[in-house]
XYZ file of C-alpha atoms in Angstrom:
749
model
C 2.094 -61.114 -21.114
C 4.388 -62.358 -18.405
C 3.836 -65.954 -17.374
C 3.251 -64.868 -13.834
C 0.071 -63.176 -14.994
C -1.774 -66.541 -14.916
C -0.934 -67.117 -11.269
C -3.596 -66.159 -8.741
C -2.554 -63.775 -5.958
C -2.984 -66.543 -3.362
C -0.515 -68.745 -5.299
C 2.259 -66.139 -5.385
C 5.207 -66.337 -3.034
C 4.715 -64.665 0.325
C 6.922 -61.640 -0.411
C 5.364 -61.010 -3.826
C 1.868 -61.520 -2.390
C 2.535 -58.995 0.390
C 4.018 -56.500 -2.034
C 1.078 -57.009 -4.389
C -1.374 -56.440 -1.533
C 0.378 -53.243 -0.416
C 0.467 -51.826 -3.956
C -3.181 -52.670 -4.533
C -4.226 -51.142 -1.194
C -2.257 -47.958 -1.863
C -3.807 -47.613 -5.326
C -7.315 -48.114 -4.015
C -6.810 -45.652 -1.142
C -5.414 -43.046 -3.492
C -8.244 -43.585 -5.940
C -10.869 -43.387 -3.213
C -9.377 -40.192 -1.829
C -9.334 -38.376 -5.139
C -12.774 -39.629 -6.117
C -14.229 -38.176 -2.937
C -12.274 -34.954 -3.299
C -13.005 -34.184 -6.901
C -14.547 -36.767 -9.180
C -14.614 -34.324 -12.061
C -10.843 -34.390 -12.325
C -10.705 -38.157 -13.144
C -10.043 -38.637 -16.803
C -11.585 -41.297 -19.085
C -9.992 -44.722 -19.197
C -9.018 -44.374 -22.813
C -7.066 -41.239 -22.085
C -5.232 -42.884 -19.246
C -4.508 -45.972 -21.372
C -2.886 -43.751 -23.972
C -0.912 -41.933 -21.339
C 0.260 -45.232 -19.916
C 1.321 -46.519 -23.323
C 3.213 -43.348 -24.105
C 5.157 -43.770 -20.903
C 5.962 -47.417 -21.850
C 4.247 -48.725 -18.749
C 4.180 -52.522 -18.538
C 1.798 -54.766 -16.714
C 3.481 -57.133 -14.294
C 1.992 -59.676 -11.917
C -1.683 -59.400 -12.856
C -4.087 -60.408 -15.578
C -5.194 -56.776 -15.763
C -3.072 -54.256 -17.617
C -1.861 -51.699 -15.079
C -2.109 -49.000 -17.768
C -5.901 -49.286 -17.540
C -6.066 -48.544 -13.824
C -7.849 -45.244 -13.292
C -4.949 -43.324 -11.843
C -5.701 -40.072 -10.010
C -4.992 -36.809 -11.767
C -3.652 -34.070 -9.442
C -6.171 -31.319 -8.808
C -5.449 -27.888 -10.172
C -4.319 -25.385 -7.623
C -7.069 -23.579 -5.764
C -5.959 -20.353 -7.374
C -7.289 -21.692 -10.701
C -10.621 -23.046 -9.515
C -13.775 -21.043 -10.060
C -14.104 -20.270 -6.367
C -10.607 -18.863 -6.024
C -10.945 -16.915 -9.255
C -14.041 -15.352 -7.775
C -12.081 -14.446 -4.661
C -9.377 -12.959 -6.889
C -12.057 -10.757 -8.474
C -11.536 -12.450 -11.839
C -13.986 -13.328 -14.582
C -13.480 -17.031 -15.381
C -15.248 -16.768 -18.725
C -12.184 -15.393 -20.492
C -9.863 -18.364 -20.265
C -6.456 -17.852 -18.698
C -6.338 -14.098 -19.184
C -6.926 -13.647 -15.461
C -3.199 -14.222 -14.960
C -2.459 -10.924 -16.709
C -4.808 -8.604 -14.887
C -4.002 -5.602 -12.743
C -4.155 -4.921 -9.053
C -7.397 -4.631 -7.126
C -8.116 -1.039 -6.073
C -8.814 -1.523 -2.405
C -8.087 -5.069 -1.376
C -4.328 -5.017 -1.088
C -4.205 -8.776 -0.913
C -5.879 -9.252 -4.267
C -4.224 -9.584 -7.641
C -7.318 -9.759 -9.760
C -8.657 -7.258 -12.205
C -10.675 -4.192 -11.511
C -14.252 -5.345 -11.079
C -15.473 -8.713 -12.353
C -18.937 -9.831 -13.189
C -21.143 -10.696 -10.259
C -20.796 -14.181 -8.777
C -22.517 -14.168 -5.436
C -22.119 -17.839 -4.558
C -19.245 -19.995 -3.342
C -16.750 -17.327 -2.428
C -13.373 -18.462 -1.172
C -11.790 -16.193 1.391
C -8.111 -15.419 1.666
C -7.891 -17.038 5.097
C -9.472 -20.282 3.874
C -7.141 -20.392 0.895
C -4.034 -19.956 2.996
C -5.216 -22.465 5.597
C -5.698 -25.031 2.833
C -2.165 -24.503 1.594
C -0.649 -24.618 5.059
C -2.465 -27.759 6.166
C -1.654 -29.468 2.860
C 2.075 -28.809 2.739
C 2.856 -27.563 6.215
C 5.070 -24.559 7.006
C 7.866 -24.500 4.476
C 10.231 -22.703 6.789
C 10.623 -21.223 10.212
C 9.587 -17.856 8.766
C 6.318 -19.350 7.487
C 5.624 -20.785 10.931
C 6.186 -17.384 12.500
C 3.875 -15.767 9.953
C 1.179 -18.320 10.767
C 1.467 -17.388 14.423
C 1.300 -13.700 13.514
C -1.865 -14.241 11.466
C -3.562 -15.944 14.383
C -2.726 -12.984 16.596
C -4.052 -10.283 14.260
C -7.737 -11.195 14.405
C -9.428 -8.172 15.911
C -12.537 -7.980 18.040
C -14.546 -6.827 15.038
C -13.680 -9.907 12.996
C -14.370 -12.186 15.961
C -17.766 -10.557 16.420
C -18.582 -11.005 12.738
C -17.445 -14.632 12.832
C -19.597 -15.338 15.901
C -22.661 -13.758 14.282
C -22.186 -15.778 11.112
C -21.680 -19.044 12.953
C -24.872 -18.488 14.921
C -26.946 -17.796 11.792
C -27.273 -14.082 12.559
C -25.243 -12.656 9.695
C -28.203 -10.592 8.504
C -28.066 -8.723 11.804
C -24.400 -7.768 11.534
C -24.940 -4.568 9.557
C -27.919 -3.270 11.617
C -26.177 -4.070 14.893
C -22.914 -2.466 13.716
C -24.716 0.706 12.673
C -26.645 0.782 15.955
C -23.459 0.256 17.987
C -21.587 2.974 16.113
C -24.510 5.363 16.553
C -24.524 4.647 20.285
C -20.796 5.345 20.475
C -21.269 8.609 18.576
C -24.027 9.670 20.936
C -21.889 8.805 23.973
C -19.048 10.929 22.585
C -21.557 13.763 22.238
C -22.362 13.596 25.948
C -19.036 15.298 26.628
C -17.972 18.853 25.961
C -17.437 20.503 22.593
C -15.510 23.275 20.907
C -16.016 26.565 22.754
C -18.020 25.136 25.647
C -18.443 27.890 28.275
C -15.752 30.066 26.669
C -17.243 33.504 25.893
C -17.189 35.837 24.077
C -16.471 34.074 20.781
C -17.097 30.466 21.922
C -16.103 27.811 19.308
C -17.137 25.692 16.352
C -20.333 24.584 18.078
C -21.481 28.188 18.316
C -20.391 28.833 14.727
C -22.685 26.086 13.422
C -25.567 27.263 15.613
C -25.016 30.885 14.605
C -25.166 30.001 10.895
C -28.554 28.414 11.483
C -29.608 31.599 13.223
C -28.554 34.024 10.485
C -29.769 31.912 7.534
C -33.227 31.681 9.077
C -33.611 35.404 9.767
C -31.594 37.165 7.038
C -32.034 37.368 3.249
C -29.646 35.323 1.114
C -27.673 38.396 0.015
C -26.599 39.093 3.623
C -25.542 35.587 4.600
C -21.867 36.132 3.748
C -21.615 39.758 4.891
C -23.418 39.857 8.242
C -21.181 40.565 11.288
C -18.103 38.806 9.987
C -16.228 39.329 13.255
C -18.599 36.921 15.009
C -18.378 33.635 13.121
C -19.137 34.940 9.678
C -20.279 32.261 7.262
C -17.225 30.984 5.362
C -18.393 27.695 3.827
C -19.983 27.199 0.375
C -23.727 27.598 -0.207
C -24.741 23.969 0.440
C -23.631 24.359 4.062
C -25.799 27.488 4.266
C -28.798 25.626 2.840
C -28.361 22.749 5.306
C -28.018 25.295 8.133
C -31.210 26.986 6.971
C -33.081 23.673 6.962
C -31.856 22.713 10.429
C -32.619 26.198 11.723
C -36.159 26.042 10.375
C -36.806 22.687 12.014
C -35.260 23.864 15.299
C -37.298 27.082 15.259
C -40.471 25.020 14.986
C -39.447 23.125 18.131
C -38.177 26.107 20.149
C -37.868 29.576 18.507
C -35.558 30.899 21.241
C -32.765 28.577 20.117
C -32.199 30.680 16.991
C -33.405 34.164 17.862
C -31.328 36.737 15.986
C -28.642 38.304 18.225
C -30.343 37.209 21.475
C -29.405 33.531 21.045
C -25.644 34.065 20.807
C -23.771 31.735 23.121
C -26.928 29.777 23.936
C -26.054 26.469 25.652
C -29.308 25.155 27.056
C -29.836 21.424 27.341
C -32.549 21.374 24.705
C -30.535 23.288 22.134
C -27.492 21.069 22.646
C -29.645 17.971 22.286
C -31.061 19.280 19.008
C -27.647 20.248 17.639
C -26.125 16.879 18.493
C -29.111 15.150 16.902
C -28.627 17.017 13.611
C -25.083 15.626 13.276
C -26.216 12.066 14.013
C -29.179 12.242 11.617
C -27.163 13.690 8.738
C -24.534 11.024 9.349
C -27.208 8.307 9.153
C -28.723 9.798 6.005
C -25.521 10.326 3.999
C -22.276 8.956 5.399
C -23.358 5.498 6.573
C -25.216 4.665 3.315
C -22.122 5.806 1.415
C -19.938 3.480 3.505
C -22.268 0.537 2.992
C -22.412 1.219 -0.747
C -18.631 1.415 -0.871
C -18.178 -1.948 0.860
C -20.715 -3.605 -1.431
C -19.348 -2.001 -4.589
C -15.585 -1.957 -4.195
C -15.373 -5.147 -2.117
C -18.364 -6.952 -3.570
C -16.477 -10.138 -4.448
C -15.101 -10.653 -0.958
C -16.866 -12.926 1.484
C -19.679 -11.421 3.536
C -17.559 -11.808 6.667
C -14.786 -9.698 5.236
C -17.210 -7.064 3.980
C -18.848 -6.864 7.397
C -15.456 -6.569 9.099
C -14.501 -3.801 6.656
C -17.731 -1.957 7.418
C -16.994 -2.153 11.150
C -13.539 -0.685 10.542
C -15.042 2.244 8.648
C -17.976 2.870 10.979
C -15.734 3.383 14.016
C -13.198 5.639 12.300
C -11.806 7.386 15.413
C -10.698 10.712 13.944
C -14.038 11.445 12.286
C -16.075 10.420 15.340
C -14.017 12.611 17.660
C -14.265 15.694 15.442
C -17.875 15.478 14.285
C -19.503 14.134 17.444
C -17.077 15.497 20.016
C -15.539 18.721 18.724
C -18.751 19.302 16.689
C -18.735 19.614 12.927
C -20.450 18.125 9.873
C -17.490 16.599 8.033
C -19.362 13.324 7.506
C -21.665 15.088 5.044
C -18.771 16.202 2.835
C -16.994 12.847 3.084
C -20.221 10.961 2.438
C -20.869 12.909 -0.749
C -17.307 12.231 -1.917
C -17.772 8.528 -1.209
C -20.986 8.496 -3.217
C -19.081 10.126 -6.073
C -16.341 7.493 -6.232
C -18.957 4.736 -5.857
C -20.736 6.173 -8.882
C -17.460 6.309 -10.821
C -16.858 2.645 -10.014
C -20.325 1.800 -11.317
C -19.640 3.718 -14.531
C -22.170 6.449 -13.705
C -19.772 9.329 -14.249
C -22.402 12.054 -14.519
C -23.926 11.109 -11.169
C -20.438 10.948 -9.714
C -19.695 14.455 -10.992
C -22.911 15.754 -9.408
C -22.100 14.152 -6.056
C -18.614 15.623 -6.101
C -19.951 19.077 -6.927
C -22.269 18.728 -3.926
C -19.281 17.768 -1.795
C -17.435 20.867 -2.975
C -20.566 22.870 -2.322
C -20.705 21.734 1.278
C -17.057 22.330 2.222
C -14.322 23.769 0.068
C -11.821 21.310 1.583
C -13.216 18.722 -0.842
C -10.949 20.511 -3.348
C -8.203 18.333 -1.865
C -9.720 15.497 -3.904
C -10.360 17.558 -7.039
C -7.081 16.849 -8.910
C -7.569 13.094 -8.514
C -11.244 13.159 -9.508
C -10.657 15.446 -12.478
C -7.660 13.434 -13.678
C -9.588 10.183 -13.431
C -12.393 11.566 -15.580
C -9.910 12.970 -18.108
C -8.105 9.648 -18.175
C -11.372 7.874 -18.863
C -12.170 10.265 -21.686
C -8.761 9.512 -23.213
C -9.330 5.797 -22.757
C -12.700 5.909 -24.514
C -11.194 7.496 -27.613
C -12.041 10.530 -29.747
C -15.745 9.822 -30.225
C -16.951 8.453 -26.910
C -14.310 10.362 -24.950
C -15.247 13.742 -26.418
C -18.911 13.029 -25.882
C -18.320 12.103 -22.228
C -16.119 15.176 -21.700
C -18.819 17.502 -23.022
C -21.465 15.845 -20.879
C -19.298 16.115 -17.788
C -18.530 19.777 -18.487
C -22.200 20.609 -18.988
C -23.325 18.640 -15.933
C -20.695 20.160 -13.649
C -21.408 23.698 -14.840
C -25.152 23.298 -14.376
C -24.659 21.840 -10.904
C -22.543 24.814 -9.819
C -24.960 27.312 -11.384
C -27.937 25.768 -9.613
C -26.058 25.742 -6.310
C -25.112 29.425 -6.579
C -28.399 30.467 -8.200
C -29.682 32.488 -5.175
C -26.544 34.670 -5.454
C -26.905 35.275 -9.212
C -29.293 37.327 -11.328
C -32.261 37.503 -11.425
C -32.427 36.474 -7.753
C -29.617 38.786 -6.605
C -27.315 41.418 -8.124
C -24.239 40.001 -9.836
C -21.990 41.635 -7.236
C -23.500 39.371 -4.565
C -21.510 36.389 -5.838
C -18.231 38.043 -4.795
C -18.971 37.763 -1.061
C -19.197 33.951 -0.823
C -16.157 33.470 -3.070
C -14.026 35.779 -0.901
C -15.202 34.040 2.264
C -14.619 30.565 0.847
C -10.959 31.255 -0.043
C -9.508 33.185 2.946
C -5.998 33.967 1.692
C -5.885 37.004 3.944
C -5.650 34.853 7.091
C -1.972 34.056 6.659
C 0.070 30.939 6.082
C -1.193 29.127 9.188
C -2.860 29.847 12.531
C -2.475 27.044 15.066
C 0.248 24.417 15.189
C -0.608 21.937 12.430
C 1.380 18.822 11.486
C 2.269 20.028 7.993
C 5.368 21.205 6.166
C 5.060 24.880 7.076
C 4.690 24.418 10.836
C 7.319 21.670 10.855
C 9.927 23.840 9.138
C 8.831 26.952 11.039
C 10.787 25.604 14.017
C 13.966 26.643 12.174
C 12.710 29.000 9.446
C 10.359 31.710 10.687
C 8.280 32.082 7.549
C 5.961 34.802 8.819
C 8.848 36.996 9.925
C 10.886 36.542 6.758
C 7.925 37.281 4.476
C 6.097 39.705 6.740
C 5.357 42.213 3.976
C 5.489 39.729 1.082
C 2.625 37.366 1.801
C 2.068 36.797 -1.913
C 5.378 34.937 -2.192
C 4.247 32.437 0.419
C 0.955 31.927 -1.417
C 2.804 31.181 -4.655
C 5.289 28.897 -2.908
C 2.470 27.023 -1.207
C 0.603 26.614 -4.480
C 3.705 25.383 -6.296
C 4.637 22.826 -3.646
C 1.059 21.555 -3.480
C 0.931 21.131 -7.253
C 4.240 19.262 -7.268
C 2.908 17.071 -4.496
C -0.162 15.860 -6.357
C 1.453 15.837 -9.837
C 2.335 12.089 -9.647
C -1.329 11.210 -9.103
C -2.454 13.361 -12.016
C 0.224 11.929 -14.291
C -0.558 8.336 -13.304
C -4.273 8.668 -14.055
C -3.930 10.563 -17.332
C -1.052 8.457 -18.635
C -2.861 5.322 -17.474
C -5.858 6.260 -19.585
C -3.622 6.887 -22.594
C -1.595 3.677 -22.221
C -4.590 1.406 -21.655
C -6.191 3.024 -24.698
C -3.198 1.931 -26.774
C -3.403 -1.564 -25.354
C -7.127 -1.758 -26.065
C -6.578 -0.624 -29.650
C -3.838 -3.227 -30.119
C -6.074 -5.947 -28.732
C -9.086 -4.920 -30.797
C -6.898 -4.870 -33.900
C -5.493 -8.333 -33.187
C -8.906 -9.934 -32.614
C -10.747 -7.797 -35.195
C -13.083 -6.205 -32.667
C -14.674 -2.811 -32.996
C -12.680 -0.241 -31.012
C -15.775 1.262 -29.421
C -16.150 1.130 -25.658
C -19.317 1.773 -23.697
C -18.842 4.984 -21.670
C -20.917 3.541 -18.824
C -18.372 0.809 -18.076
C -15.520 1.318 -15.589
C -12.003 1.777 -16.865
C -8.786 -0.135 -16.126
C -7.390 2.923 -14.297
C -10.073 2.719 -11.611
C -7.718 0.887 -9.163
C -5.517 4.005 -9.165
C -8.274 6.274 -7.867
C -8.042 5.510 -4.093
C -4.267 5.966 -4.110
C -4.590 9.146 -6.168
C -7.115 10.528 -3.674
C -4.656 9.819 -0.866
C -1.710 11.391 -2.701
C -3.604 14.565 -3.637
C -5.264 15.128 -0.269
C -2.054 14.492 1.668
C -0.201 16.893 -0.611
C -2.764 19.605 0.139
C -2.565 18.921 3.857
C 1.234 19.085 3.904
C 1.866 22.047 1.619
C -1.250 24.145 1.061
C -2.186 27.515 2.543
C -4.149 27.953 5.793
C -4.570 24.316 6.891
C -6.342 23.363 10.114
C -5.527 20.331 12.228
C -9.000 18.892 11.505
C -8.158 18.773 7.790
C -6.249 15.518 8.343
C -9.676 13.856 8.093
C -9.563 14.313 4.311
C -6.455 12.183 3.593
C -7.459 9.743 6.335
C -10.621 8.807 4.404
C -8.904 7.150 1.377
C -6.245 5.713 3.677
C -8.919 4.017 5.798
C -10.763 2.806 2.702
C -7.577 1.101 1.553
C -6.986 -0.329 5.019
C -10.486 -1.832 5.172
C -9.757 -4.060 2.177
C -6.310 -5.277 3.283
C -5.202 -8.317 5.238
C -3.914 -7.522 8.762
C -0.336 -8.382 7.767
C -0.258 -6.347 4.549
C 1.720 -3.136 4.345
C -1.452 -1.313 3.295
C -3.070 -2.259 6.587
C 0.004 -1.355 8.636
C 0.441 2.040 6.970
C -3.287 2.717 7.299
C -3.397 1.841 10.988
C -0.275 3.882 11.722
C -1.642 6.855 9.768
C -4.978 6.769 11.588
C -3.403 6.564 15.037
C -0.951 9.359 14.296
C -3.756 11.376 12.678
C -5.773 11.238 15.900
C -2.639 12.046 17.893
C -1.948 15.090 15.699
C -5.322 16.500 16.790
C -4.584 15.956 20.475
C -3.906 19.674 21.263
C -7.330 20.532 19.813
C -9.092 17.648 21.586
C -7.381 18.507 24.851
C -8.581 22.101 24.553
C -12.127 20.789 24.018
C -11.947 18.529 27.076
C -12.168 15.305 25.047
C -9.218 13.473 26.601
C -11.293 10.499 27.779
C -12.995 10.160 24.397
C -9.621 10.400 22.679
C -8.185 7.513 24.666
C -11.344 5.394 24.472
C -11.714 5.695 20.692
C -8.079 4.807 20.032
C -8.320 1.685 22.199
C -11.698 0.684 20.723
C -10.666 1.090 17.084
C -7.344 -0.696 17.476
C -9.061 -3.577 19.274
C -11.705 -3.797 16.555
C -9.166 -3.933 13.746
C -6.763 -6.222 15.609
C -3.864 -3.795 15.305
C -1.295 -3.867 18.096
C 0.702 -0.624 17.788
C 3.408 -1.810 20.168
C 4.060 -5.171 18.541
C 7.586 -5.221 17.161
C 7.616 -6.353 13.542
C 11.196 -6.954 12.503
C 10.479 -8.026 8.952
C 9.404 -4.672 7.474
C 10.080 -0.986 7.852
C 6.571 0.145 8.701
C 6.325 -2.411 11.523
C 9.471 -1.127 13.213
C 8.478 2.487 12.561
C 5.081 1.904 14.169
C 6.603 0.494 17.355
C 9.014 3.415 17.685
C 6.423 6.105 16.922
C 3.793 4.769 19.312
C 6.365 4.417 22.072
C 7.406 8.047 21.573
C 3.739 9.116 21.625
C 3.176 7.382 24.972
C 6.311 8.991 26.417
C 5.186 12.433 25.221
C 1.747 11.992 26.808
C 3.333 10.954 30.107
C 5.671 13.940 30.041
C 2.729 16.234 29.374
C 1.040 14.906 32.501
C 3.968 15.509 34.858
C 5.983 18.330 33.261
C 4.924 21.964 33.020
C 6.330 23.664 29.907
C 8.606 26.631 30.631
C 7.213 30.132 30.289
C 9.566 30.804 27.394
C 8.128 27.873 25.400
C 4.418 27.638 26.220
C 3.738 25.649 23.031
C 6.444 23.081 23.708
C 4.201 20.018 23.585
C 2.164 21.095 20.521
C 5.456 21.691 18.684
C 6.731 18.250 19.712
C 3.441 16.836 18.446
C 4.077 18.462 15.074
C 7.666 17.167 14.976
C 6.412 13.595 15.539
C 3.350 13.636 13.275
C 4.622 15.488 10.203
C 7.325 12.960 9.201
C 4.739 10.141 9.373
C 2.363 12.039 7.098
C 5.252 12.743 4.735
C 6.161 9.063 4.604
C 2.543 8.111 3.908
C 2.497 10.633 1.067
C 5.669 9.109 -0.402
C 4.310 5.588 0.094
C 1.119 6.509 -1.766
C 3.225 7.712 -4.716
C 5.168 4.440 -4.636
C 1.923 2.483 -4.701
C 0.659 4.609 -7.588
C 3.739 3.672 -9.611
C 3.402 -0.020 -8.762
C -0.298 -0.291 -9.513
C 0.055 1.839 -12.648
C 2.830 -0.441 -13.893
C 0.732 -3.511 -13.188
C -2.157 -2.033 -15.149
C -0.524 -0.371 -18.135
C 3.148 -1.347 -18.160
C 6.233 0.777 -18.537
C 6.157 3.950 -20.660
C 6.600 3.233 -24.341
C 5.705 -0.481 -24.148
C 2.488 -1.550 -25.798
C 2.331 -4.951 -24.137
C 3.200 -8.156 -25.903
C 0.539 -10.413 -27.247
C 0.342 -13.365 -24.895
C -1.323 -16.680 -25.605
C -4.591 -15.510 -24.146
C -4.759 -12.281 -26.142
C -6.722 -13.661 -29.064
C -9.367 -15.108 -26.789
C -9.813 -12.054 -24.570
C -12.350 -9.323 -25.155
C -13.364 -6.059 -23.604
C -16.069 -6.558 -21.016
C -18.674 -3.849 -20.673
C -20.741 -5.384 -17.931
C -21.444 -3.059 -15.024
C -23.799 -2.895 -12.093
C -24.151 -1.045 -8.841
C -22.472 -3.801 -6.878
C -19.887 -5.493 -9.092
C -18.675 -4.195 -12.374
C -17.181 -5.254 -15.663
C -13.572 -4.820 -16.526
C -11.134 -4.880 -19.358
C -8.376 -7.496 -19.417
C -4.927 -6.339 -18.400
C -1.995 -7.785 -20.277
C 1.667 -8.114 -19.474
C 4.484 -10.399 -20.403
C 2.731 -13.667 -19.514
C 1.257 -12.003 -16.451
C 4.603 -11.326 -14.772
C 3.853 -7.688 -13.998
C 0.447 -8.386 -12.517
C 1.581 -11.300 -10.385
C 4.662 -9.502 -9.112
C 3.152 -6.115 -8.342
C -0.050 -7.608 -7.006
C 1.865 -8.418 -3.850
C 3.512 -5.060 -3.342
C 1.196 -4.289 -0.438
C 2.466 -7.307 1.454
C 6.073 -7.195 0.407
C 8.144 -9.870 2.035
C 5.196 -11.532 3.735
C 4.722 -15.271 3.727
C 1.114 -15.012 2.590
C 1.915 -13.181 -0.587
C 4.994 -15.226 -1.363
C 2.918 -18.415 -1.272
C 0.382 -16.918 -3.657
C 3.094 -15.704 -6.020
C 4.666 -19.161 -6.156
C 1.281 -20.758 -6.798
C 0.390 -18.323 -9.574
C 3.717 -18.664 -11.351
C 3.614 -22.443 -11.057
C 0.053 -22.662 -12.342
C 0.838 -20.315 -15.236
C 3.824 -22.440 -16.141
C 1.697 -25.583 -15.979
C -0.860 -24.080 -18.338
C 1.831 -23.182 -20.863
C 3.243 -26.708 -20.741
C -0.172 -28.210 -21.488
């Protein structure tokens, strides 16, 4: 001991006494701060004594050894606490394996695994995490300060409404009030005109739906697809006919004259219109809205309730769907709702129920085939992942279930209920190849290139060549999605076998659990449906609703500054714009403008804000400016007689490149997420330090689901590709630095 240790602090010289007082005060303040922040991180005195001795720390100026002072231990980064792991959709029970997991399917700002076990308490939101980092260290650069300002300006009206409801203890009323508000908006849209309003003799889609109710009520099943085909002959699958029959029966009980055979053609009385509008709203409430709510709870179940409510608002006010179903008049929400229920069932591991829901979606509208390659490839990939025993068993069950579902749906057209020849009529009507390559101006490849290459004139007598070319291009377009899902199932199977072999675990896998390739499904749905829209035969402008569904699902789970959000918002706005010639013909100009303004305000997306730091931000500013200019020109300029379709063609020339870029972007995201999940082709994944401790999780539920651990080279793939949706953004860079630093700290310890 130093001889000064026997001297009392009051007897020390003034300078030493002041220095001693300052050091003691600083130590006590630091200790008090860390005790109040996190007492569980303070280590025992013996541990600290050893650490002090190892560092050759000497006691000077006190009778107490400074090595015994309870020094504060720095807290682990928030990304490694249980709350942040929950936000990252990670199961904390498996040690540090969360660093090596794949990309979240919908939330573009997440780098966790597929679906963790349920932890409903103490969620940590992305905004709270980033605010903690920014207030703790301050903006690290001028770019970070600009990003912070951008984040504050991207909070939409929907998120502000949700925040206000939560702060005022009314969060349980958010969902009912959102559904009620969206229903009111839908009903207000329906107060306007519709397709074919006061346009005899053929009228429009409104009359087609009413006429199908009329003929299904009065005619036998065998005549449904053959009766007066020149006047809105039935050309949708049998489930549409059954729904039309049910609605017609109910309407006939209210007022028989609404659906009198032949005499009711072109009927547009107030009562009949009220009933028809009500059928769309009721079916939407019964199928589509529950499917949306289930999706938000299932696929985004580990996000905070505020973020889930904001996502639900984004989906409920989807402008394109509201304008077509409740303005133009159709029942697309039924088909999309059944598809949503199918992918929700797949996420829960209930593949047979998912197959049934998807068959019902196909049975309502044949356009659901746009999703078929992605759905079929996902199920095949899961069968491969499960292995020869469980995979073959699941494949046989899926084949039997799907076949039975189709047989039951077409049963009224098959023996013994009808002659076998009756089945030919609905099949011919469902696939109308005789209509030609396209009818109206649609923002797809064929109409876009038809400006220079007159396809119909070149192949006037060789229509079969165009059908084959269309089929080939469509198949090439969705091939990346099919390959990613099937190869993903094969590669993750190899990784699972390697892991089971290394830890001596049985290679069996419960078929009811979700698979690691589940995050690929939303992107695969987008790739396949956009490929069909761009390249397939006989596409209508309303068909853009099919690729817009997965795009909007992805958008709902992304942060406002992520590329996923920006591409989704741009795609939705351009998708509505691409239908402008149709909406203008229907007299829905006011609804068109109102829905675009409302949805962009709800989501907090400013289409005219110049974003210099990424391509999609600059592209959005340019495209929306051109759209405004085109609308202004359409108001003041009359197209020449030689080019009566000048503005619809310009619409196609603007919209088609955006849809093509979204298709290419979806393929890029498929590659990135697939790499994060299963690695490069031919690599089995190295055994990291957490491999021996990890195990396959088979927990699943209807809200949050189990997952299998994803491995990479010390988590580098997962942590790098997990930020691909927000490439170059300050938010994601901060998270990447924190993850890499924390992983390095764990390896050092």
